[in-house]
Coordinates of C-alpha atoms and ligand atoms in Angstrom, one line a residue:
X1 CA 0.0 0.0 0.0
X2 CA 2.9 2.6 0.7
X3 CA 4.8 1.6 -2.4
X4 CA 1.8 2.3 -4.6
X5 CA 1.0 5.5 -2.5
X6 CA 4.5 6.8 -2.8
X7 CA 4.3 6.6 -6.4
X8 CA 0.8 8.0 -6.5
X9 CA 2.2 11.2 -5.2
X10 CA 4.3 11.5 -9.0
X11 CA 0.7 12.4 -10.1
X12 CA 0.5 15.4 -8.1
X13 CA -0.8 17.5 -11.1
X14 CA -3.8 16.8 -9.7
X15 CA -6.0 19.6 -10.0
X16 CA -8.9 18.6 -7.5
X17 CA -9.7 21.4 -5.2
X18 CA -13.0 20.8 -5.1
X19 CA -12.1 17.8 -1.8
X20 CA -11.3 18.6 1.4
X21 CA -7.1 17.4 1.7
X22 CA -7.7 16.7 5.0
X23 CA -5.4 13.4 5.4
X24 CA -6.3 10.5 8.2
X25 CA -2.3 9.9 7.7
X26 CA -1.1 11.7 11.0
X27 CA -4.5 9.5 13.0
X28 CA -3.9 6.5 11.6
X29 CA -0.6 5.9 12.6
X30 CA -1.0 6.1 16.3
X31 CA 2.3 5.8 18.6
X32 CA 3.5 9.6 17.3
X33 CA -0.6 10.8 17.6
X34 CA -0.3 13.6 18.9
X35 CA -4.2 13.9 19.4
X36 CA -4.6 12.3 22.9
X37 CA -4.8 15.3 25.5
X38 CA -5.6 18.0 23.5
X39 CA -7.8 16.9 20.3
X40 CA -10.7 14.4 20.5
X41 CA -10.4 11.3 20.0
X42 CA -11.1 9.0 16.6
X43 CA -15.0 9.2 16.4
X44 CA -14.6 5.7 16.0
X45 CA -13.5 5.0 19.7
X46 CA -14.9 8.5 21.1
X47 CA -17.8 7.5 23.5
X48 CA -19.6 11.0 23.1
X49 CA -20.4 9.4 19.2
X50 CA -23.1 7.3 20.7
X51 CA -27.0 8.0 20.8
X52 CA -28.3 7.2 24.8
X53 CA -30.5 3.9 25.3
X54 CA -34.1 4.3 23.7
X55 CA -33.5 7.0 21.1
X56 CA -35.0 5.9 18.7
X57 CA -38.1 6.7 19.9
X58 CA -37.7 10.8 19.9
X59 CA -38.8 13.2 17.7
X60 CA -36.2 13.8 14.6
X61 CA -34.2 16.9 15.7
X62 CA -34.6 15.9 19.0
X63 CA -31.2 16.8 20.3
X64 CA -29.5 14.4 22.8
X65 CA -26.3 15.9 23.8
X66 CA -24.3 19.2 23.6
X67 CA -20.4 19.1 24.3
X68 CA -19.6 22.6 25.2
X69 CA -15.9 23.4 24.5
X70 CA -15.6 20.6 21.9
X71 CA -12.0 21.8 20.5
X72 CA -9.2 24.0 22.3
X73 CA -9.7 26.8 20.2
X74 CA -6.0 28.1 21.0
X75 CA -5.1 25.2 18.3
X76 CA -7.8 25.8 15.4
X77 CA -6.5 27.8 12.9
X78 CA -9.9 29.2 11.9
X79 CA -10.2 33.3 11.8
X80 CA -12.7 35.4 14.0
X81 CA -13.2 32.0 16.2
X82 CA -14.8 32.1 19.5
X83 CA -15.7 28.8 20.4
X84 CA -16.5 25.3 19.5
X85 CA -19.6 23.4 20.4
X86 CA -21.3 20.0 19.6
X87 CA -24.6 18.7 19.2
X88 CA -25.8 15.1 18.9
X89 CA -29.1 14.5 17.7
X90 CA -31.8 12.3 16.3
X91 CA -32.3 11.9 12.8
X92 CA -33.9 9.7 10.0
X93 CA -31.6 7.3 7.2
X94 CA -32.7 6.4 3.8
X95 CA -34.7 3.8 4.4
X96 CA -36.7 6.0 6.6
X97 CA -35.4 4.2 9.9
X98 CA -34.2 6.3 12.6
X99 CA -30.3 7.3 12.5
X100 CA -28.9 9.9 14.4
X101 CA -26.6 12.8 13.6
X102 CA -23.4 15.4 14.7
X103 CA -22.6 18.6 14.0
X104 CA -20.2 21.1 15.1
X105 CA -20.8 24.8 15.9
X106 CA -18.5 27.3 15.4
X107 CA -19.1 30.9 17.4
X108 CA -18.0 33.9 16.1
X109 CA -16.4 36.5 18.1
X110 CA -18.7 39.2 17.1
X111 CA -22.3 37.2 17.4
X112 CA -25.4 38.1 15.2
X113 CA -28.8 36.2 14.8
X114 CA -28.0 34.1 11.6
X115 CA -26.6 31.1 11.2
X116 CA -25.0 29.5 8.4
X117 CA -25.0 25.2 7.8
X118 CA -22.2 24.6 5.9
X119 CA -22.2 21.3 4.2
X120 CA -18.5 20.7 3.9
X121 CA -18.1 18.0 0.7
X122 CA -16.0 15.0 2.4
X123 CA -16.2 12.4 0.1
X124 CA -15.2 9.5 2.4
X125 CA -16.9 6.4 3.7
X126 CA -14.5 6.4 6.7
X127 CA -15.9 7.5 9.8
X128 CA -12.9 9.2 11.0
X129 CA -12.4 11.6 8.5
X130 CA -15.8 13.4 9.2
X131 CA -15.5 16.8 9.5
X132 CA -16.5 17.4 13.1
X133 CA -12.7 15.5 13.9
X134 CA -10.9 16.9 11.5
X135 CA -12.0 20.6 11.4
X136 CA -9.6 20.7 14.7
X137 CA -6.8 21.0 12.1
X138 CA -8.7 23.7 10.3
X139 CA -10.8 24.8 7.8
X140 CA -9.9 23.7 4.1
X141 CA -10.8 27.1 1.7
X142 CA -11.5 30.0 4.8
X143 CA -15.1 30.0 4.1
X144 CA -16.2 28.9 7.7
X145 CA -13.6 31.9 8.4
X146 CA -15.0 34.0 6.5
X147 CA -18.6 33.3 7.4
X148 CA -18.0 33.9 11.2
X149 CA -16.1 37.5 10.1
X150 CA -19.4 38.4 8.7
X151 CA -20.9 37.3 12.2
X152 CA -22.4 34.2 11.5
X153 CA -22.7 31.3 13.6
X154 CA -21.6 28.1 11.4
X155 CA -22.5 24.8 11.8
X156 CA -21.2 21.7 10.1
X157 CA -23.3 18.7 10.0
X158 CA -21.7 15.0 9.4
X159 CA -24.4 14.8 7.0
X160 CA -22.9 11.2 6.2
X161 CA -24.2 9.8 8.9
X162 CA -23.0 7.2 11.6
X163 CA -22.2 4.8 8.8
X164 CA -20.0 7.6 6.7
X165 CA -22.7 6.9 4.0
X166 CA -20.9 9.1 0.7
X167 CA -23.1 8.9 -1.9
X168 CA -26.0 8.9 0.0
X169 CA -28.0 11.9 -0.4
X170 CA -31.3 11.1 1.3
X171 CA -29.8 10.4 4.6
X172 CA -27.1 13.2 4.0
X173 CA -30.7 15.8 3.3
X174 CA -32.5 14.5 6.6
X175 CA -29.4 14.8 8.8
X176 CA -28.7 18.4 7.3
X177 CA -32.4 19.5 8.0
X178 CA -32.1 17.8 11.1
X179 CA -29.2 19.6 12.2
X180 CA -30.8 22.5 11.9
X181 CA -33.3 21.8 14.1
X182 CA -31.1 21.1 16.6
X183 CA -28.8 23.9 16.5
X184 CA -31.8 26.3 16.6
X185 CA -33.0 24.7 19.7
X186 CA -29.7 24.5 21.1
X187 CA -28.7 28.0 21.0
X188 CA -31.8 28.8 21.9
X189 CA -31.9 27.1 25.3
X190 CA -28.4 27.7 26.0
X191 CA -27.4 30.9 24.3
X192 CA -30.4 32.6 24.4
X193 CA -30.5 33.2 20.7
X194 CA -34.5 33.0 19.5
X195 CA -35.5 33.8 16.0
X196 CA -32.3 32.7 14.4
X197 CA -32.1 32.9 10.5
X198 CA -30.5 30.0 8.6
X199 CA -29.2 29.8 5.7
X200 CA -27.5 26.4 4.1
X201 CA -24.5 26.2 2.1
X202 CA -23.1 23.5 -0.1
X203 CA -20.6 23.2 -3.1
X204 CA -20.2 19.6 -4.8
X205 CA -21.4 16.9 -3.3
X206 CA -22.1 19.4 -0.2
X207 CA -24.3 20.6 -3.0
X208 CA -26.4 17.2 -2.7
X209 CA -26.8 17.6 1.1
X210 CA -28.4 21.2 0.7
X211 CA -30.1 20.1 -2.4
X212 CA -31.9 17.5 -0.6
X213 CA -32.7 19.2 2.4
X214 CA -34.4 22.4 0.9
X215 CA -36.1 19.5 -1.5
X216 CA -37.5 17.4 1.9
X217 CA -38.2 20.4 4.1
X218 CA -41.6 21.4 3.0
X219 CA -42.8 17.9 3.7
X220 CA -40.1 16.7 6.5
X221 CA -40.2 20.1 8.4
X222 CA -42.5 22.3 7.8
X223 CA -42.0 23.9 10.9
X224 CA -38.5 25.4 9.7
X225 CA -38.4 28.6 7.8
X226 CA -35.2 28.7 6.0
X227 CA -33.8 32.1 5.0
X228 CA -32.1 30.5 1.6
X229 CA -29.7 27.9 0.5
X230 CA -26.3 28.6 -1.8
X231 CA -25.9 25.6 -3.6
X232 CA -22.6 25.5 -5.8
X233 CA -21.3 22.4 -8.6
X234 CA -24.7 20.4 -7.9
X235 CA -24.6 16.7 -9.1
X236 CA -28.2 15.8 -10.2
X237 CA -27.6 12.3 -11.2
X238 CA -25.2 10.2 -9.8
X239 CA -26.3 7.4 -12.1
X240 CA -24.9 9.0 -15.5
X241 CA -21.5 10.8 -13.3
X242 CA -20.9 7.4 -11.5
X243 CA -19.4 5.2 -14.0
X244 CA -17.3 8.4 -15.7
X245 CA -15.1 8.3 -13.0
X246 CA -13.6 5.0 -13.5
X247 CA -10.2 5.1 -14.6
X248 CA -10.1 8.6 -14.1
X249 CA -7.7 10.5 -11.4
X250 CA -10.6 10.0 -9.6
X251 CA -11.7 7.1 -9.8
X252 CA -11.5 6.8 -5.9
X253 CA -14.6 8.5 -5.2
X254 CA -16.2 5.6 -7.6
X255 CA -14.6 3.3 -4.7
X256 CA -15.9 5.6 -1.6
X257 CA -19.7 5.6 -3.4
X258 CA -19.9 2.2 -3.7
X259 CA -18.8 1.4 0.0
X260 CA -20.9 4.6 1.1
X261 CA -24.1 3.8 -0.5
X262 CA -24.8 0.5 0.7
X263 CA -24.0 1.4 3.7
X264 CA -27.2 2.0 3.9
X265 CA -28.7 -0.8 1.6
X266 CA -27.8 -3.7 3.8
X267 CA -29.1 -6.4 0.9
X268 CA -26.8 -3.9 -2.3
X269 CA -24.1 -4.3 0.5
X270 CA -24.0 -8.1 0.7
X271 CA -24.4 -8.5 -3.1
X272 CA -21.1 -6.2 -3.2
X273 CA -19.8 -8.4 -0.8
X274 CA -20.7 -11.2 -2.8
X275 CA -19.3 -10.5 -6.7
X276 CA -15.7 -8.9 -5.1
X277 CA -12.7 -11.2 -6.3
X278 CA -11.3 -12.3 -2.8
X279 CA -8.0 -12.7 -3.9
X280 CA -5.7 -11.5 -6.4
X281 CA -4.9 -8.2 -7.5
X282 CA -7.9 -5.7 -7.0
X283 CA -9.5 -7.9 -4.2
X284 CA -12.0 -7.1 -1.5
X285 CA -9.7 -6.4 1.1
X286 CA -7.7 -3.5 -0.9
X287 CA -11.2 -2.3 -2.2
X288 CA -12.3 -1.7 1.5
X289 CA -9.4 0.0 2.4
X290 CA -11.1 2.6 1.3
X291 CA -12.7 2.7 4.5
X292 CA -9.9 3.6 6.4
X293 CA -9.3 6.6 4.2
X294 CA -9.8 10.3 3.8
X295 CA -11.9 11.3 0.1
X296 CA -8.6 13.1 -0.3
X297 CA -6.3 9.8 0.3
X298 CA -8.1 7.7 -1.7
X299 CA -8.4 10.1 -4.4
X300 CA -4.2 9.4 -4.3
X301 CA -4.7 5.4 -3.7
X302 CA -7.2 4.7 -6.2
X303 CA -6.1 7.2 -8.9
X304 CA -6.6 5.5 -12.7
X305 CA -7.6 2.5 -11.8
X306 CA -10.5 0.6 -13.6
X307 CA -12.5 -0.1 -10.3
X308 CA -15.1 -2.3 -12.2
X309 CA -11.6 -4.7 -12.0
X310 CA -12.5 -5.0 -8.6
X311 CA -16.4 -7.3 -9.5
X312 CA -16.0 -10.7 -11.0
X313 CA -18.9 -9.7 -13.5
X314 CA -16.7 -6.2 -14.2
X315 CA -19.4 -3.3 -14.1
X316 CA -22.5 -5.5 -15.1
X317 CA -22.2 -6.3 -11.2
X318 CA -22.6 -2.9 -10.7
X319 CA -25.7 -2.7 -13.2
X320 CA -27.6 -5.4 -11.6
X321 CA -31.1 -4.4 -11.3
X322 CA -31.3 -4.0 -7.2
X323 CA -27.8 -2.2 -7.6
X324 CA -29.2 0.5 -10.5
X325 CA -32.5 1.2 -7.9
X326 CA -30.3 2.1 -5.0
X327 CA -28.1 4.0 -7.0
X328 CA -30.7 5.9 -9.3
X329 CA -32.5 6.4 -5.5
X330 CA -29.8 7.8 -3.7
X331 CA -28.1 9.8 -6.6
X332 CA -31.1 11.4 -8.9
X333 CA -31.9 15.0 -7.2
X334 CA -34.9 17.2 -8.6
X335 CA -37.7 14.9 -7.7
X336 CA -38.0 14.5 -3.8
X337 CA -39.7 17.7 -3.3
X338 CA -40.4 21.6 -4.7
X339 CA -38.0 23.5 -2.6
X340 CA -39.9 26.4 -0.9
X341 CA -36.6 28.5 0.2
X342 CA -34.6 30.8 -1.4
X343 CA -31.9 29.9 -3.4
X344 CA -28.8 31.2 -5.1
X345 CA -28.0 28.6 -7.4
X346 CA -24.2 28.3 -9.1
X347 CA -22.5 26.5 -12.0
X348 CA -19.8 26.8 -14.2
X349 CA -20.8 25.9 -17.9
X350 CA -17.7 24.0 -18.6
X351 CA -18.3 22.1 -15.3
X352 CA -15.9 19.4 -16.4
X353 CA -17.1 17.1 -13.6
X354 CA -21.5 17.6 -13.8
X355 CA -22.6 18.8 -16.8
X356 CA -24.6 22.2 -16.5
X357 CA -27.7 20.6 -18.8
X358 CA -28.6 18.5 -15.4
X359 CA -28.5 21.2 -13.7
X360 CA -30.1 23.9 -15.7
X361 CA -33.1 21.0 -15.8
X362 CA -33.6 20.8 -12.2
X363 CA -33.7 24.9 -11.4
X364 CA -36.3 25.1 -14.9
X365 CA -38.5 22.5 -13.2
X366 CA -38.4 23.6 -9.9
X367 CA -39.2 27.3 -11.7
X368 CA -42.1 26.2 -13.3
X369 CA -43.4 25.2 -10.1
X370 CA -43.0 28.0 -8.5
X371 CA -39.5 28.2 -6.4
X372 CA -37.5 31.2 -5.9
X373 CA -34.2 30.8 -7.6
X374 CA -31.5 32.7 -8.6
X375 CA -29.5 30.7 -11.6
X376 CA -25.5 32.6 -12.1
X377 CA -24.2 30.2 -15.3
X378 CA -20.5 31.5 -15.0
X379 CA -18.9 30.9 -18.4
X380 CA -15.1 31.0 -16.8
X381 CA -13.6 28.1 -15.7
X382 CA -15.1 24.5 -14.4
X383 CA -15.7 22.5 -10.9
X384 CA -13.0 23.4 -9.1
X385 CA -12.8 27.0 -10.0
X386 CA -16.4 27.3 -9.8
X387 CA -15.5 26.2 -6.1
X388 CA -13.9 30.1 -5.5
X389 CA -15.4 32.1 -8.2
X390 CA -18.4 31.2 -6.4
X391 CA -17.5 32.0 -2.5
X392 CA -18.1 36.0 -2.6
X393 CA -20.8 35.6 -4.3
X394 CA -22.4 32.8 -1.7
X395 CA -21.2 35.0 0.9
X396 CA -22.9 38.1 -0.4
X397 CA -26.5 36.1 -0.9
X398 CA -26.5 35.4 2.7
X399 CA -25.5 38.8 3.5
X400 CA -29.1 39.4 1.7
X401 CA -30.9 36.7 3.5
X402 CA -29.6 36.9 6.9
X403 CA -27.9 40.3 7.1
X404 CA -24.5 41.2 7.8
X405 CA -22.3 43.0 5.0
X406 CA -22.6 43.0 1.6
X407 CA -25.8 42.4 0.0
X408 CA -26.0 40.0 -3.7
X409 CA -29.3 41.1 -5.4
X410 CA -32.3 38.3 -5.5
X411 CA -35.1 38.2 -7.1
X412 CA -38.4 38.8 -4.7
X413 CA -40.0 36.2 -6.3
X414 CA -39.4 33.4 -9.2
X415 CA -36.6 32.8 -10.9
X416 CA -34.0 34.7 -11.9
X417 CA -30.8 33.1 -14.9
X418 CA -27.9 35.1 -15.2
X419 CA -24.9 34.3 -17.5
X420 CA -22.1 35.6 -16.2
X421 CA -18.2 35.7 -16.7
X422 CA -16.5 36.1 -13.1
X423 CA -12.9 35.5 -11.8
X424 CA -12.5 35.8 -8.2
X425 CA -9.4 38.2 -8.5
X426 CA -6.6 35.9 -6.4
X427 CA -5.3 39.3 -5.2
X428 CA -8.6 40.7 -3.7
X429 CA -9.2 39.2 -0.5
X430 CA -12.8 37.4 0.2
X431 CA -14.7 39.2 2.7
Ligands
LIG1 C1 -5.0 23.9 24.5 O1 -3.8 24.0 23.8 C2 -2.8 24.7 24.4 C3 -1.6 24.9 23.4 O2 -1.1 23.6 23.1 C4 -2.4 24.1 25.7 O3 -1.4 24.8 26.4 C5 -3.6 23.9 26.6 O4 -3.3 23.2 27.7 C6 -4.7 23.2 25.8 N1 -5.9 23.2 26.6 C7 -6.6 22.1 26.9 C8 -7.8 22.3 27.7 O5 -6.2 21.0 26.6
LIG2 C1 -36.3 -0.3 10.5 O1 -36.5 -0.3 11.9 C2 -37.4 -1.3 12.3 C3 -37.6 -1.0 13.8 O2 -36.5 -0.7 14.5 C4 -36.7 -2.6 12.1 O3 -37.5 -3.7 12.5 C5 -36.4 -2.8 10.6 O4 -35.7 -4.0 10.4 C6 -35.7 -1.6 10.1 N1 -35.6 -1.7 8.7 C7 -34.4 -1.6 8.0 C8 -34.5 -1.8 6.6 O5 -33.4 -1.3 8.6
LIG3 C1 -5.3 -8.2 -1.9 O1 -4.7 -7.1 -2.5 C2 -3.6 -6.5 -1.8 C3 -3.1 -5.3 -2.5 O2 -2.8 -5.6 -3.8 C4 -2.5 -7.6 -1.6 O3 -1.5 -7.0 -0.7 C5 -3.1 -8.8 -0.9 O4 -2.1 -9.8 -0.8 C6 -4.3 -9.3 -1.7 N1 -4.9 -10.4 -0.9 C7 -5.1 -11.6 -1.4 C8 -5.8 -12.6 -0.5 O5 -4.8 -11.9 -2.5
LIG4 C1 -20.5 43.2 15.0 O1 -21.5 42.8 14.0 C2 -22.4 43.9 13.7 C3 -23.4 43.3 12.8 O2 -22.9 42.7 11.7 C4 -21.6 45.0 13.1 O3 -22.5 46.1 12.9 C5 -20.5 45.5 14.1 O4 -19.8 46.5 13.5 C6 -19.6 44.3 14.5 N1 -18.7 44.7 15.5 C7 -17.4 44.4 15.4 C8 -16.6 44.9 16.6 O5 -16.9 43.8 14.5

């Protein structure tokens, strides 16, 4: 494994900003971990990371713990941090069982009313590389920075799941909505904050967390009034994106999907289980690895390789008909729901990893009946520039929605396409 790593790193054109680097490297290899006294421990072995006896029977949002102080903030190298919290609560998976959920809080210095859930794009089916561990080691592009500088609260939901379920964007939607619901109840109660405003946030496949929560909220919550939702680089089907990444630099996330996806199918999962070779080169054993990897590490790991190798049948194991369900289930957005929030909606037309037609479909639907979007089609770049050339922007929409700073214009009602050309100027600092 460390030979072919080593020699993975000779590929390091590797353009792919649009995954959090955040590297399970200096966890993994306990003995040197520096992370017992002052950083939690591994989710994995942390005893917080465990919903109390007879939870299943609460309400989804129901939260069940708060750890106050989660990270020593002296060590986070986030700007115009305050303070950490966690909250544990109740939530719903995709099979519409009960799961439960984390999310971390982050407190500005300068504290307003709104609140920003930030869906960070993670990309792993390892537990261990959720965001509410590693963000102790910081924040990957500044934007949780940034967003506390404008004076919002931000709160990152492990909309994975328990099961570190990537790929899986009805559980990722319920967790996100459910988040919410408990952050607003927890500040609340023990911040005396009422009347919050919340807006969600999500680039990539933190786009298909916010996509499916503003899709499920009218139905799931209608209690909640979001103020709007910036979703950036959505992928509306995972079913035609899937098997283009195979044998592509990377062809790792192919790997993390299938793994994170039948995480929550437990029959898909023991077919898996069932067609990997169990020995030989590109066996079981090496596929799960996976498992014990960052998005970012097995982006390095799995780089070029055929994955479909990995199946006795090659991808027609993949196409079998209980497989196709899950996958067209899980991965087709547009059709859950008619989102009833505000949303600034962003794209690059040479999106080089989901194509802009998908997307331009979903916002013309959701249009038609009767949404409030505003579509920016940005004809510079693709993903992983949209990825920057979209942050002021983001930033400026919920400047509109929850106050705070500049404003981006949005339509009162409807829907609103814009064609744009826009380079974030690297010399002009995001604010
Ligand atoms: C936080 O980190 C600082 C710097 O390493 C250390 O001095 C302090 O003891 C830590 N606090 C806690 C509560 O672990
Ligand atoms: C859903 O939960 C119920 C009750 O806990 C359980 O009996 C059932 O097996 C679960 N279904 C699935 C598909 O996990
Ligand atoms: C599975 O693949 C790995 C990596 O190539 C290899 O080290 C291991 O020996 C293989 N296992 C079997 C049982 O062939
Ligand atoms: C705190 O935030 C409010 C509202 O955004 C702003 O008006 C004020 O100037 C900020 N104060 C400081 C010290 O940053």
């Amino acid at each position: 494994m460390n030979i072919r790593l080593c020699l993975l790193w000779a590929f390091f054109a590797f353009g792919v900003e649009a995954i959090w680097k955040f590297s399970v490297k200096h966890i993994t290899t306990d003995g040197d971990n520096d992370a017992t006294e002052t950083y939690l421990p591994l989710p994995s072995t942390d005893p917080w990371y465990r919903a109390p006896d007879g939870w299943e029977a609460a309400q989804p949002g129901t939260v069940f713990k708060v750890r106050h102080h989660a990270y020593n903030v002296s060590l986070v190298p986030v700007a115009n941090l305050k303070e950490v919290f966690q909250v544990l609560f109740r939530s719903t998976n995709s099979l519409e069982n009960a799961t439960w959920g984390v999310t971390t809080v982050f407190i500005p210095k300068n504290c307003t009313q709104g609140i920003v859930s930030y869906q960070l794009p993670y990309d792993t089916s390892c537990l261990d590389a959720s965001p509410s561990f590693g963000l102790q080691w910081g924040d990957p592009y500044g934007e949780i920075g940034q967003s506390l500088g404008r004076g919002w609260w931000v709160s990152v939901p492990d909309f994975e799941g328990p099961l570190a379920s990537y790929g899986a964007s009805i559980v990722a939607g319920y967790i996100t909505i459910d988040s919410v619901r408990a952050v607003l109840a927890t500040v609340a109660k023990e911040f005396g904050v009422k009347n919050a405003r919340v807006g969600l946030w999500g680039y990539s496949n933190g786009a298909s967390a916010t996509e499916a929560a503003v899709e499920f909220a009218p139905k799931y919550a209608p209690e909640l009034k979001l103020a709007g939702a910036a979703i950036g680089g959505l992928t509306p089907s995972l079913s035609t994106s899937g098997p283009m990444l195979r044998g592509t630099q990377v062809s790792g996330l192919l790997v993390q999907g299938i793994i994170g996806v039948t995480s929550q199918y437990p029959e898909q999962r023991k077919w898996v289980l069932s067609r990997l070779h169990q020995s030989g080169p590109y066996n079981a054993t090496e596929f799960f690895w996976a498992t014990y990897m960052s998005g970012w590490q097995s982006l390095l790991y799995y780089a070029y390789v055929d994955v479909f190798q990995y199946f006795i049948g090659g991808r027609a194991d993949l196409e079998e008909p209980g497989m196709l369900a899950m996958f067209y289930r899980e991965g087709t957005l547009g059709v859950f729901g008619i989102p009833n929030t505000p949303i600034f909606m962003y794209h690059a037309i040479d999106d080089d990893t989901t194509p802009i037609g998908e997307t331009d479909s979903v916002v013309r639907n959701f249009c038609e009946k009767g949404s409030n979007i505003l579509y920016h089609r940005n004809s510079w770049g693709g993903h992983n520039d949209e990825l920057t050339n979209g942050r002021q922007r983001s930033l400026d929409f919920f400047g509109t929605v929850l106050g705070g700073g500049n404003t981006l214009p949005f339509p009162a009602t409807g829907c609103e396409t814009v064609d744009i050309k826009f380079m974030q100027d690297p010399n002009k600092p995001i604010a």
